[in-house]
mmCIF file of C-alpha atoms and ligand atoms in Angstrom:
data_model
loop_
_atom_site.group_PDB
_atom_site.id
_atom_site.type_symbol
_atom_site.label_atom_id
_atom_site.label_comp_id
_atom_site.label_asym_id
_atom_site.label_seq_id
_atom_site.Cartn_x
_atom_site.Cartn_y
_atom_site.Cartn_z
ATOM 1 C CA UNK R 162 0.038 0.112 -0.112
ATOM 2 C CA UNK R 163 1.525 3.414 -0.893
ATOM 3 C CA UNK R 164 0.644 6.745 0.323
ATOM 4 C CA UNK R 165 -0.130 9.164 -2.377
ATOM 5 C CA UNK R 166 -0.858 12.903 -2.007
ATOM 6 C CA UNK R 167 -2.630 14.815 -4.567
ATOM 7 C CA UNK R 168 -2.638 18.472 -4.783
ATOM 8 C CA UNK R 169 -6.171 19.804 -6.468
ATOM 9 C CA UNK R 170 -7.381 16.183 -5.378
ATOM 10 C CA UNK R 171 -10.914 17.626 -4.733
ATOM 11 C CA UNK R 172 -11.268 18.664 -8.677
ATOM 12 C CA UNK R 173 -12.686 16.950 -11.711
ATOM 13 C CA UNK R 174 -9.336 14.969 -12.370
ATOM 14 C CA UNK R 175 -8.059 14.963 -9.181
ATOM 15 C CA UNK R 176 -11.182 13.066 -7.834
ATOM 16 C CA UNK R 177 -10.994 10.511 -10.480
ATOM 17 C CA UNK R 178 -7.613 9.681 -9.562
ATOM 18 C CA UNK R 179 -8.222 9.105 -5.879
ATOM 19 C CA UNK R 180 -10.875 6.943 -6.798
ATOM 20 C CA UNK R 181 -8.316 4.989 -8.746
ATOM 21 C CA UNK R 182 -5.755 4.997 -6.312
ATOM 22 C CA UNK R 183 -8.344 4.119 -3.383
ATOM 23 C CA UNK R 184 -9.639 1.438 -5.702
ATOM 24 C CA UNK R 185 -6.139 -0.338 -6.307
ATOM 25 C CA UNK R 186 -5.288 -0.385 -2.438
ATOM 26 C CA UNK R 187 -3.346 2.904 -1.717
ATOM 27 C CA UNK R 188 -3.750 5.511 0.560
ATOM 28 C CA UNK R 189 -4.743 9.157 -0.514
ATOM 29 C CA UNK R 190 -4.579 12.358 1.276
ATOM 30 C CA UNK R 191 -5.892 15.324 -1.098
ATOM 31 C CA UNK R 192 -4.699 18.814 -0.502
ATOM 32 C CA UNK R 193 -6.962 21.477 -2.174
ATOM 33 C CA UNK R 194 -8.439 25.075 -1.208
ATOM 34 C CA UNK R 195 -11.916 24.598 -3.072
ATOM 35 C CA UNK R 196 -11.006 27.180 -5.511
ATOM 36 C CA UNK R 197 -12.547 25.413 -8.856
ATOM 37 C CA UNK R 198 -13.103 22.305 -7.258
ATOM 38 C CA UNK R 199 -15.556 20.797 -4.492
ATOM 39 C CA UNK R 200 -16.200 18.591 -1.445
ATOM 40 C CA UNK R 201 -18.909 17.055 -3.451
ATOM 41 C CA UNK R 202 -16.454 15.312 -6.142
ATOM 42 C CA UNK R 203 -14.794 13.536 -2.877
ATOM 43 C CA UNK R 204 -17.780 13.108 -0.674
ATOM 44 C CA UNK R 205 -17.966 9.456 -1.068
ATOM 45 C CA UNK R 206 -14.454 8.714 -0.314
ATOM 46 C CA UNK R 207 -14.521 10.932 3.207
ATOM 47 C CA UNK R 208 -15.798 7.987 5.392
ATOM 48 C CA UNK R 209 -13.181 5.848 3.886
ATOM 49 C CA UNK R 210 -9.767 5.262 6.248
ATOM 50 C CA UNK R 211 -7.556 5.095 3.481
ATOM 51 C CA UNK R 212 -8.734 8.584 2.455
ATOM 52 C CA UNK R 213 -8.080 12.098 4.003
ATOM 53 C CA UNK R 214 -8.664 15.749 2.870
ATOM 54 C CA UNK R 215 -6.714 18.662 4.132
ATOM 55 C CA UNK R 216 -8.193 22.246 2.789
ATOM 56 C CA UNK R 217 -5.191 24.240 2.044
ATOM 57 C CA UNK R 218 -3.747 26.759 -0.318
ATOM 58 C CA UNK R 219 -0.799 24.967 -1.566
ATOM 59 C CA UNK R 220 0.708 28.159 -2.731
ATOM 60 C CA UNK R 221 1.383 28.777 1.152
ATOM 61 C CA UNK R 222 2.955 25.255 1.762
ATOM 62 C CA UNK R 223 1.893 21.676 2.034
ATOM 63 C CA UNK R 224 1.155 20.071 5.536
ATOM 64 C CA UNK R 225 1.174 16.215 5.195
ATOM 65 C CA UNK R 226 1.876 13.948 8.064
ATOM 66 C CA UNK R 227 3.463 10.270 7.888
ATOM 67 C CA UNK R 228 5.598 8.571 4.989
ATOM 68 C CA UNK R 229 4.646 9.726 1.479
ATOM 69 C CA UNK R 230 5.330 7.574 -1.785
ATOM 70 C CA UNK R 231 3.999 9.767 -4.291
ATOM 71 C CA UNK R 232 2.969 13.622 -4.796
ATOM 72 C CA UNK R 233 0.960 14.234 -7.856
ATOM 73 C CA UNK R 234 0.656 17.949 -8.349
ATOM 74 C CA UNK R 235 -2.736 18.426 -9.942
ATOM 75 C CA UNK R 236 -3.778 21.898 -8.146
ATOM 76 C CA UNK R 237 -4.412 24.938 -10.485
ATOM 77 C CA UNK R 238 -7.676 26.396 -12.092
ATOM 78 C CA UNK R 239 -7.852 25.011 -15.479
ATOM 79 C CA UNK R 240 -10.836 26.685 -17.244
ATOM 80 C CA UNK R 241 -9.681 29.563 -19.946
ATOM 81 C CA UNK R 242 -13.395 31.037 -20.138
ATOM 82 C CA UNK R 243 -13.211 34.489 -19.626
ATOM 83 C CA UNK R 244 -16.451 34.730 -18.116
ATOM 84 C CA UNK R 245 -16.043 31.786 -15.726
ATOM 85 C CA UNK R 246 -15.511 32.650 -11.900
ATOM 86 C CA UNK R 247 -13.482 29.268 -11.722
ATOM 87 C CA UNK R 248 -11.490 29.883 -14.608
ATOM 88 C CA UNK R 249 -7.827 31.259 -14.488
ATOM 89 C CA UNK R 250 -8.316 34.678 -16.053
ATOM 90 C CA UNK R 251 -10.379 35.351 -12.863
ATOM 91 C CA UNK R 252 -7.057 34.262 -10.647
ATOM 92 C CA UNK R 253 -4.299 35.183 -12.933
ATOM 93 C CA UNK R 254 -2.239 35.744 -10.063
ATOM 94 C CA UNK R 255 -3.138 32.975 -8.161
ATOM 95 C CA UNK R 256 -2.802 30.750 -11.186
ATOM 96 C CA UNK R 257 0.544 31.975 -11.624
ATOM 97 C CA UNK R 258 1.520 31.256 -8.164
ATOM 98 C CA UNK R 259 0.281 28.113 -7.911
ATOM 99 C CA UNK R 260 2.155 26.770 -11.010
ATOM 100 C CA UNK R 261 5.283 28.175 -9.328
ATOM 101 C CA UNK R 262 5.448 28.670 -5.803
ATOM 102 C CA UNK R 263 2.499 25.647 -5.498
ATOM 103 C CA UNK R 264 5.006 23.504 -7.758
ATOM 104 C CA UNK R 265 7.922 24.285 -5.508
ATOM 105 C CA UNK R 266 6.084 23.155 -2.634
ATOM 106 C CA UNK R 267 4.972 20.071 -4.023
ATOM 107 C CA UNK R 268 8.201 19.108 -5.059
ATOM 108 C CA UNK R 269 9.956 19.853 -2.084
ATOM 109 C CA UNK R 270 7.368 17.933 -0.119
ATOM 110 C CA UNK R 271 8.223 14.776 -2.685
ATOM 111 C CA UNK R 272 12.062 15.362 -2.259
ATOM 112 C CA UNK R 273 11.988 15.589 1.542
ATOM 113 C CA UNK R 274 9.923 12.088 1.766
ATOM 114 C CA UNK R 275 12.067 10.418 -1.316
ATOM 115 C CA UNK R 276 8.878 10.411 -2.958
ATOM 116 C CA UNK R 277 7.722 10.175 -6.744
ATOM 117 C CA UNK R 278 6.702 13.162 -8.035
ATOM 118 C CA UNK R 279 4.252 13.909 -11.077
ATOM 119 C CA UNK R 280 3.251 17.296 -12.463
ATOM 120 C CA UNK R 281 0.027 17.632 -14.522
ATOM 121 C CA UNK R 282 1.256 20.034 -17.295
ATOM 122 C CA UNK R 283 -1.019 20.535 -20.202
ATOM 123 C CA UNK R 284 -1.041 21.002 -24.219
ATOM 124 C CA UNK R 285 -1.382 24.695 -23.551
ATOM 125 C CA UNK R 286 2.364 24.506 -22.957
ATOM 126 C CA UNK R 287 2.356 24.089 -27.184
ATOM 127 C CA UNK R 288 0.424 27.287 -27.353
ATOM 128 C CA UNK R 289 -1.311 28.009 -30.870
ATOM 129 C CA UNK R 290 0.799 25.020 -32.211
ATOM 130 C CA UNK R 291 2.630 25.632 -35.632
ATOM 131 C CA UNK R 292 3.006 21.810 -35.837
ATOM 132 C CA UNK R 293 0.400 19.517 -35.957
ATOM 133 C CA UNK R 294 -0.280 17.042 -34.030
ATOM 134 C CA UNK R 295 1.904 18.085 -31.502
ATOM 135 C CA UNK R 296 5.027 15.632 -30.538
ATOM 136 C CA UNK R 297 6.392 16.332 -26.982
ATOM 137 C CA UNK R 298 9.721 17.392 -28.996
ATOM 138 C CA UNK R 299 7.598 20.862 -30.313
ATOM 139 C CA UNK R 300 8.629 23.682 -27.845
ATOM 140 C CA UNK R 301 5.256 25.620 -28.684
ATOM 141 C CA UNK R 302 4.255 29.005 -29.830
ATOM 142 C CA UNK R 303 2.834 30.952 -26.806
ATOM 143 C CA UNK R 304 2.232 34.575 -26.493
ATOM 144 C CA UNK R 305 4.227 34.920 -22.843
ATOM 145 C CA UNK R 306 2.256 38.392 -22.661
ATOM 146 C CA UNK R 307 -1.328 37.691 -23.626
ATOM 147 C CA UNK R 308 -4.010 36.874 -21.145
ATOM 148 C CA UNK R 309 -3.850 32.885 -21.556
ATOM 149 C CA UNK R 310 0.000 33.443 -20.482
ATOM 150 C CA UNK R 311 -0.790 33.246 -16.823
ATOM 151 C CA UNK R 312 -1.715 29.731 -17.187
ATOM 152 C CA UNK R 313 0.466 28.584 -20.005
ATOM 153 C CA UNK R 314 3.551 30.320 -18.577
ATOM 154 C CA UNK R 315 2.760 28.850 -15.142
ATOM 155 C CA UNK R 316 2.821 25.459 -16.429
ATOM 156 C CA UNK R 317 5.961 25.516 -18.544
ATOM 157 C CA UNK R 318 7.424 27.213 -15.362
ATOM 158 C CA UNK R 319 6.207 23.956 -13.693
ATOM 159 C CA UNK R 320 7.787 21.614 -16.156
ATOM 160 C CA UNK R 321 11.087 23.633 -15.794
ATOM 161 C CA UNK R 322 11.405 23.561 -12.265
ATOM 162 C CA UNK R 323 10.381 20.060 -12.307
ATOM 163 C CA UNK R 324 13.523 19.292 -14.353
ATOM 164 C CA UNK R 325 15.653 21.465 -12.318
ATOM 165 C CA UNK R 326 14.744 19.656 -8.939
ATOM 166 C CA UNK R 327 15.326 16.315 -11.289
ATOM 167 C CA UNK R 328 18.476 17.354 -12.512
ATOM 168 C CA UNK R 329 19.670 19.255 -9.083
ATOM 169 C CA UNK R 330 18.577 16.651 -6.228
ATOM 170 C CA UNK R 331 17.947 13.889 -8.490
ATOM 171 C CA UNK R 332 13.899 13.984 -7.415
ATOM 172 C CA UNK R 333 12.302 11.109 -9.132
ATOM 173 C CA UNK R 334 9.716 12.983 -11.336
ATOM 174 C CA UNK R 335 7.244 12.507 -14.251
ATOM 175 C CA UNK R 336 5.879 15.119 -16.522
ATOM 176 C CA UNK R 337 2.394 14.800 -17.869
ATOM 177 C CA UNK R 338 0.993 16.747 -20.714
ATOM 178 C CA UNK R 339 -2.791 16.450 -20.474
ATOM 179 C CA UNK R 340 -5.057 17.035 -23.254
ATOM 180 C CA UNK R 341 -8.565 18.288 -23.317
ATOM 181 C CA UNK R 342 -10.070 15.872 -20.869
ATOM 182 C CA UNK R 343 -14.068 15.692 -20.001
ATOM 183 C CA UNK R 344 -16.157 13.500 -17.841
ATOM 184 C CA UNK R 345 -18.589 13.117 -15.156
ATOM 185 C CA UNK R 346 -17.876 15.706 -12.135
ATOM 186 C CA UNK R 347 -16.958 18.897 -14.641
ATOM 187 C CA UNK R 348 -18.428 21.556 -13.088
ATOM 188 C CA UNK R 349 -21.422 22.916 -14.840
ATOM 189 C CA UNK R 350 -20.388 26.538 -14.304
ATOM 190 C CA UNK R 351 -16.464 25.587 -15.345
ATOM 191 C CA UNK R 352 -16.846 27.341 -18.859
ATOM 192 C CA UNK R 353 -15.023 24.609 -20.966
ATOM 193 C CA UNK R 354 -16.662 23.723 -23.910
ATOM 194 C CA UNK R 355 -17.845 20.069 -22.882
ATOM 195 C CA UNK R 356 -19.505 21.093 -19.807
ATOM 196 C CA UNK R 357 -20.857 24.448 -21.385
ATOM 197 C CA UNK R 358 -22.379 22.770 -24.319
ATOM 198 C CA UNK R 359 -24.161 20.171 -22.423
ATOM 199 C CA UNK R 360 -25.367 22.485 -19.746
ATOM 200 C CA UNK R 361 -26.768 24.704 -22.544
ATOM 201 C CA UNK R 362 -28.234 21.879 -24.475
ATOM 202 C CA UNK R 363 -29.981 20.430 -21.153
ATOM 203 C CA UNK R 364 -31.392 23.696 -19.926
ATOM 204 C CA UNK R 365 -32.736 24.472 -23.682
ATOM 205 C CA UNK R 366 -30.160 27.179 -24.201
ATOM 206 C CA UNK R 367 -28.501 28.172 -27.224
ATOM 207 C CA UNK R 368 -25.200 26.379 -27.770
ATOM 208 C CA UNK R 369 -22.176 29.432 -27.762
ATOM 209 C CA UNK R 370 -19.770 28.649 -30.274
ATOM 210 C CA UNK R 371 -17.017 30.666 -29.982
ATOM 211 C CA UNK R 372 -15.688 32.025 -33.616
ATOM 212 C CA UNK R 373 -16.822 30.235 -36.542
ATOM 213 C CA UNK R 374 -16.326 26.902 -34.779
ATOM 214 C CA UNK R 375 -13.624 25.609 -37.226
ATOM 215 C CA UNK R 376 -10.875 25.271 -34.788
ATOM 216 C CA UNK R 377 -10.153 21.894 -33.274
ATOM 217 C CA UNK R 378 -9.652 19.845 -29.904
ATOM 218 C CA UNK R 379 -8.928 16.106 -29.332
ATOM 219 C CA UNK R 380 -11.122 15.056 -26.545
ATOM 220 C CA UNK R 381 -10.119 12.252 -24.058
ATOM 221 C CA UNK R 382 -12.945 10.624 -21.884
ATOM 222 C CA UNK R 383 -11.383 10.581 -17.908
ATOM 223 C CA UNK R 384 -11.319 6.797 -17.518
ATOM 224 C CA UNK R 385 -9.216 6.906 -20.403
ATOM 225 C CA UNK R 386 -6.762 9.755 -18.929
ATOM 226 C CA UNK R 387 -6.715 8.222 -15.523
ATOM 227 C CA UNK R 388 -5.521 4.950 -16.922
ATOM 228 C CA UNK R 389 -2.715 6.911 -18.773
ATOM 229 C CA UNK R 390 -1.761 8.823 -15.732
ATOM 230 C CA UNK R 391 -1.084 5.813 -13.881
ATOM 231 C CA UNK R 392 0.733 4.232 -16.511
ATOM 232 C CA UNK R 393 3.254 7.101 -16.552
ATOM 233 C CA UNK R 394 3.368 7.602 -12.495
ATOM 234 C CA UNK R 395 4.247 3.699 -12.468
ATOM 235 C CA UNK R 396 6.510 3.613 -15.266
ATOM 236 C CA UNK R 397 10.099 4.504 -15.442
ATOM 237 C CA UNK R 398 9.819 7.450 -17.947
ATOM 238 C CA UNK R 399 10.547 11.083 -16.947
ATOM 239 C CA UNK R 400 8.758 12.652 -19.979
ATOM 240 C CA UNK R 401 6.980 14.876 -20.762
ATOM 241 C CA UNK R 402 4.402 12.459 -22.233
ATOM 242 C CA UNK R 403 1.456 13.707 -24.138
ATOM 243 C CA UNK R 404 -1.808 11.843 -22.625
ATOM 244 C CA UNK R 405 -5.198 12.600 -24.658
ATOM 245 C CA UNK R 406 -7.056 11.201 -27.496
ATOM 246 C CA UNK R 407 -5.995 11.544 -30.998
ATOM 247 C CA UNK R 408 -9.455 11.694 -32.437
ATOM 248 C CA UNK R 409 -9.934 15.579 -33.483
ATOM 249 C CA UNK R 410 -12.975 17.538 -33.628
ATOM 250 C CA UNK R 411 -14.284 21.138 -35.207
ATOM 251 C CA UNK R 412 -16.168 22.943 -31.952
ATOM 252 C CA UNK R 413 -19.230 22.830 -34.553
ATOM 253 C CA UNK R 414 -18.913 18.927 -34.829
ATOM 254 C CA UNK R 415 -19.040 18.612 -30.859
ATOM 255 C CA UNK R 416 -21.968 21.116 -30.813
ATOM 256 C CA UNK R 417 -23.689 18.808 -33.460
ATOM 257 C CA UNK R 418 -23.115 15.783 -31.437
ATOM 258 C CA UNK R 419 -24.095 17.327 -28.232
ATOM 259 C CA UNK R 420 -27.472 18.428 -29.632
ATOM 260 C CA UNK R 421 -27.546 14.763 -30.950
ATOM 261 C CA UNK R 422 -27.401 12.994 -27.932
ATOM 262 C CA UNK R 423 -29.181 15.178 -25.543
ATOM 263 C CA UNK R 424 -31.996 15.466 -27.924
ATOM 264 C CA UNK R 425 -32.097 19.230 -27.459
ATOM 265 C CA UNK R 426 -34.049 21.285 -29.510
ATOM 266 C CA UNK R 427 -31.611 24.372 -29.197
ATOM 267 C CA UNK R 428 -30.139 26.847 -31.723
ATOM 268 C CA UNK R 429 -26.239 27.090 -32.049
ATOM 269 C CA UNK R 430 -25.246 30.857 -31.787
ATOM 270 C CA UNK R 431 -22.074 32.381 -32.453
ATOM 271 C CA UNK R 432 -20.082 34.536 -29.857
ATOM 272 C CA UNK R 433 -16.649 36.249 -30.214
ATOM 273 C CA UNK R 434 -13.646 34.046 -30.050
ATOM 274 C CA UNK R 435 -11.300 34.597 -27.041
ATOM 275 C CA UNK R 436 -7.971 36.086 -27.514
ATOM 276 C CA UNK R 437 -5.157 33.630 -28.412
ATOM 277 C CA UNK R 438 -7.351 30.785 -28.446
ATOM 278 C CA UNK R 439 -5.593 27.967 -30.244
ATOM 279 C CA UNK R 440 -6.670 27.068 -33.896
ATOM 280 C CA UNK R 441 -6.378 23.251 -33.528
ATOM 281 C CA UNK R 442 -4.961 20.876 -31.284
ATOM 282 C CA UNK R 443 -4.349 17.076 -31.345
ATOM 283 C CA UNK R 444 -1.562 15.021 -29.454
ATOM 284 C CA UNK R 445 1.103 12.823 -31.071
ATOM 285 C CA UNK R 446 0.643 10.040 -28.793
ATOM 286 C CA UNK R 447 3.784 8.032 -30.330
ATOM 287 C CA UNK R 448 5.624 7.912 -26.991
ATOM 288 C CA UNK R 449 2.312 7.003 -25.005
ATOM 289 C CA UNK R 450 1.908 4.194 -27.051
ATOM 290 C CA UNK R 451 5.283 3.280 -27.615
ATOM 291 C CA UNK R 452 6.588 3.102 -24.130
ATOM 292 C CA UNK R 453 3.905 3.150 -21.590
ATOM 293 C CA UNK R 454 1.654 0.710 -23.917
ATOM 294 C CA UNK R 455 -1.201 2.843 -22.937
ATOM 295 C CA UNK R 456 -3.851 3.864 -25.804
ATOM 296 C CA UNK R 457 -7.247 6.145 -25.701
ATOM 297 C CA UNK R 458 -10.180 3.723 -26.230
ATOM 298 C CA UNK R 459 -13.301 5.691 -25.454
ATOM 299 C CA UNK R 460 -14.695 7.212 -28.760
ATOM 300 C CA UNK R 461 -16.282 11.055 -28.250
ATOM 301 C CA UNK R 462 -19.904 9.735 -28.568
ATOM 302 C CA UNK R 463 -19.596 6.953 -25.950
ATOM 303 C CA UNK R 464 -17.754 9.229 -23.167
ATOM 304 C CA UNK R 465 -20.301 11.846 -23.804
ATOM 305 C CA UNK R 466 -22.930 9.505 -23.352
ATOM 306 C CA UNK R 467 -21.441 8.644 -20.058
ATOM 307 C CA UNK R 468 -21.313 12.299 -19.170
ATOM 308 C CA UNK R 469 -24.406 13.605 -20.230
ATOM 309 C CA UNK R 470 -26.651 11.784 -17.221
ATOM 310 C CA UNK R 471 -23.995 13.239 -14.410
ATOM 311 C CA UNK R 472 -25.044 16.995 -15.664
ATOM 312 C CA UNK R 473 -28.717 15.933 -15.683
ATOM 313 C CA UNK R 474 -28.385 14.821 -12.272
ATOM 314 C CA UNK R 475 -26.279 17.623 -11.111
ATOM 315 C CA UNK R 476 -28.447 20.317 -13.032
ATOM 316 C CA UNK R 477 -31.739 18.308 -11.732
ATOM 317 C CA UNK R 478 -32.648 18.274 -15.715
HETATM 318 P P1 LIG Z 668 -10.375 21.314 -11.628
HETATM 319 O O1 LIG Z 668 -10.589 22.653 -11.575
HETATM 320 O O2 LIG Z 668 -11.597 20.422 -11.479
HETATM 321 O O3 LIG Z 668 -9.570 20.722 -10.114
HETATM 322 C C1 LIG Z 668 -8.562 21.822 -9.928
HETATM 323 C C2 LIG Z 668 -8.366 21.667 -8.649
HETATM 324 O O4 LIG Z 668 -6.925 22.373 -8.316
HETATM 325 C C3 LIG Z 668 -9.357 22.116 -7.938
HETATM 326 O O5 LIG Z 668 -10.375 21.360 -6.734
HETATM 327 C C4 LIG Z 668 -9.223 23.395 -7.157
HETATM 328 O O6 LIG Z 668 -9.887 23.755 -5.817
HETATM 329 C C5 LIG Z 668 -7.606 22.962 -6.883
HETATM 330 N N1 LIG Z 668 -7.005 24.399 -6.585
HETATM 331 C C6 LIG Z 668 -6.535 25.380 -7.439
HETATM 332 N N2 LIG Z 668 -5.497 26.118 -6.944
HETATM 333 C C7 LIG Z 668 -5.221 25.637 -5.662
HETATM 334 C C8 LIG Z 668 -4.408 25.869 -4.720
HETATM 335 N N3 LIG Z 668 -3.571 27.220 -4.685
HETATM 336 N N4 LIG Z 668 -4.106 25.448 -3.605
HETATM 337 C C9 LIG Z 668 -4.929 24.272 -3.657
HETATM 338 N N5 LIG Z 668 -5.555 23.711 -4.438
HETATM 339 C C10 LIG Z 668 -6.070 24.530 -5.728
HETATM 340 O O7 LIG Z 668 -9.863 21.102 -12.775
HETATM 341 P P2 LIG Z 668 -9.482 19.697 -13.906
HETATM 342 O O8 LIG Z 668 -9.835 19.575 -15.039
HETATM 343 O O9 LIG Z 668 -9.396 18.376 -12.970
HETATM 344 O O10 LIG Z 668 -7.588 19.992 -13.769
HETATM 345 C C11 LIG Z 668 -6.731 19.540 -13.086
HETATM 346 C C12 LIG Z 668 -5.249 19.441 -13.362
HETATM 347 O O11 LIG Z 668 -4.972 19.159 -14.186
HETATM 348 C C13 LIG Z 668 -4.945 21.367 -13.182
HETATM 349 O O12 LIG Z 668 -3.851 21.401 -12.914
HETATM 350 C C14 LIG Z 668 -4.956 21.309 -14.888
HETATM 351 O O13 LIG Z 668 -4.263 22.333 -15.357
HETATM 352 C C15 LIG Z 668 -4.326 19.858 -15.341
HETATM 353 N N6 LIG Z 668 -5.149 19.987 -16.591
HETATM 354 C C16 LIG Z 668 -6.565 19.683 -16.916
HETATM 355 C C17 LIG Z 668 -7.071 19.300 -18.532
HETATM 356 C C18 LIG Z 668 -8.387 19.134 -18.349
HETATM 357 O O14 LIG Z 668 -8.752 18.631 -19.489
HETATM 358 N N7 LIG Z 668 -9.047 18.633 -17.415
HETATM 359 C C19 LIG Z 668 -6.198 19.649 -19.255
HETATM 360 C C20 LIG Z 668 -4.682 20.066 -19.150
HETATM 361 C C21 LIG Z 668 -4.257 19.901 -17.950
HETATM 362 N N1 LIG Z 669 -15.482 27.233 -26.832
HETATM 363 C C1 LIG Z 669 -16.741 27.124 -27.316
HETATM 364 N N2 LIG Z 669 -17.913 27.785 -26.952
HETATM 365 C C2 LIG Z 669 -17.696 27.623 -25.424
HETATM 366 C C3 LIG Z 669 -16.720 27.339 -24.626
HETATM 367 C C4 LIG Z 669 -15.366 27.015 -25.331
HETATM 368 O O1 LIG Z 669 -16.960 27.252 -28.550
HETATM 369 O O2 LIG Z 669 -19.094 27.757 -24.703
HETATM 370 C C5 LIG Z 669 -14.398 26.966 -27.453
HETATM 371 C C6 LIG Z 669 -13.263 27.735 -27.255
HETATM 372 O O3 LIG Z 669 -13.128 28.934 -27.632
HETATM 373 C C7 LIG Z 669 -12.033 26.733 -27.790
HETATM 374 C C8 LIG Z 669 -12.361 25.267 -27.681
HETATM 375 O O4 LIG Z 669 -13.978 25.564 -27.530
HETATM 376 O O5 LIG Z 669 -11.570 26.736 -29.044
HETATM 377 C C9 LIG Z 669 -12.078 24.841 -26.240
HETATM 378 O O6 LIG Z 669 -12.564 25.247 -25.306
HETATM 379 P P1 LIG Z 669 -12.071 24.953 -23.673
HETATM 380 O O7 LIG Z 669 -12.403 26.230 -22.881
HETATM 381 O O8 LIG Z 669 -12.876 23.647 -23.530
HETATM 382 O O9 LIG Z 669 -10.481 24.674 -23.559
HETATM 383 P P2 LIG Z 669 -9.244 25.071 -24.462
HETATM 384 O O10 LIG Z 669 -9.144 23.576 -25.048
HETATM 385 O O11 LIG Z 669 -9.206 26.318 -25.319
HETATM 386 O O12 LIG Z 669 -8.352 25.109 -23.108
#
């Protein structure tokens, strides 16, 4: 049995990871300040003796007792939506700080306990990519002073400080680059595209496509993502490693699929494209497939069919 600390574990991805660790017999401590996460996501774990929750801002430090075998740093606002109170544009300085001080604190905790460290980086390190699909060797096309830079540069710094600990102290690290992942427990007001489209369709509101809807993303169902994260954590590869799904869709295709699967009778409307919104995004999964023996298995339609009932329940619709 291992003791795993997950920062940001009350969020969407972190709570699914907590479930996976507890299911395989590990002990989990979640450290979260509930900025964009929710106690609802971990309510089913709170009475489990293998699970603990510490409410703490990891920018200030991380207080966890006892031996630790792995630290997974997932704390960070993650939604780019300018209108979302949970998104990183509403918390620009906190986002930069959780990527810098927060990552530093999580690395020090891992180093002190001789624990393995895994950082949740992102496809956003590639910015608005000029190479397609994106391999890990691509250095990216990020606007360092644009609004999204508070997230993109924080994550790029998080990767840099992770490698600096690895090179300086020999810290046992893993760098994970997550591509658009969705599923149950995404907050309906999170502002990201899958949660927005499903919430709008169920409420009978118009589906808001930003721009003309020709921009692409490649959506990974959370169960596939969690399997990939565990494969990276358990393996020998430092990374970075892209984990996502390499089936690419336009936002117009996504909107039509959500309308079809919810059976909603709603219009599609177009709103302004946010500044620096990436035009296309798709992971090159060669390394994950070859080195981790991992592949995504769940098609977007199947994943949406598993996700929509969660939103129906949460929204009471
Ligand atoms: P989420 O918002 O549901 O989870 C983030 C969690 O971090 C929340 O519970 C939040 O309260 C917590 N948090 C934020 N700042 C904190 C702080 N200073 N101290 C303690 N806790 C803090 O988002 P998610 O989709 O689950 O994302 C989890 C991680 O994965 C993030 O680091 C995100 O950047 C990364 N990521 C996610 C995706 C995706 O598609 N879901 C893609 C790329 C990267
Ligand atoms: N998007 C959209 N309508 C919405 C929310 C998002 O058209 O209501 C678009 C957004 O402009 C982007 C894509 O969907 O092109 C994915 O956005 P998301 O916020 O999920 O995350 P990103 O991939 O940009 O980090």
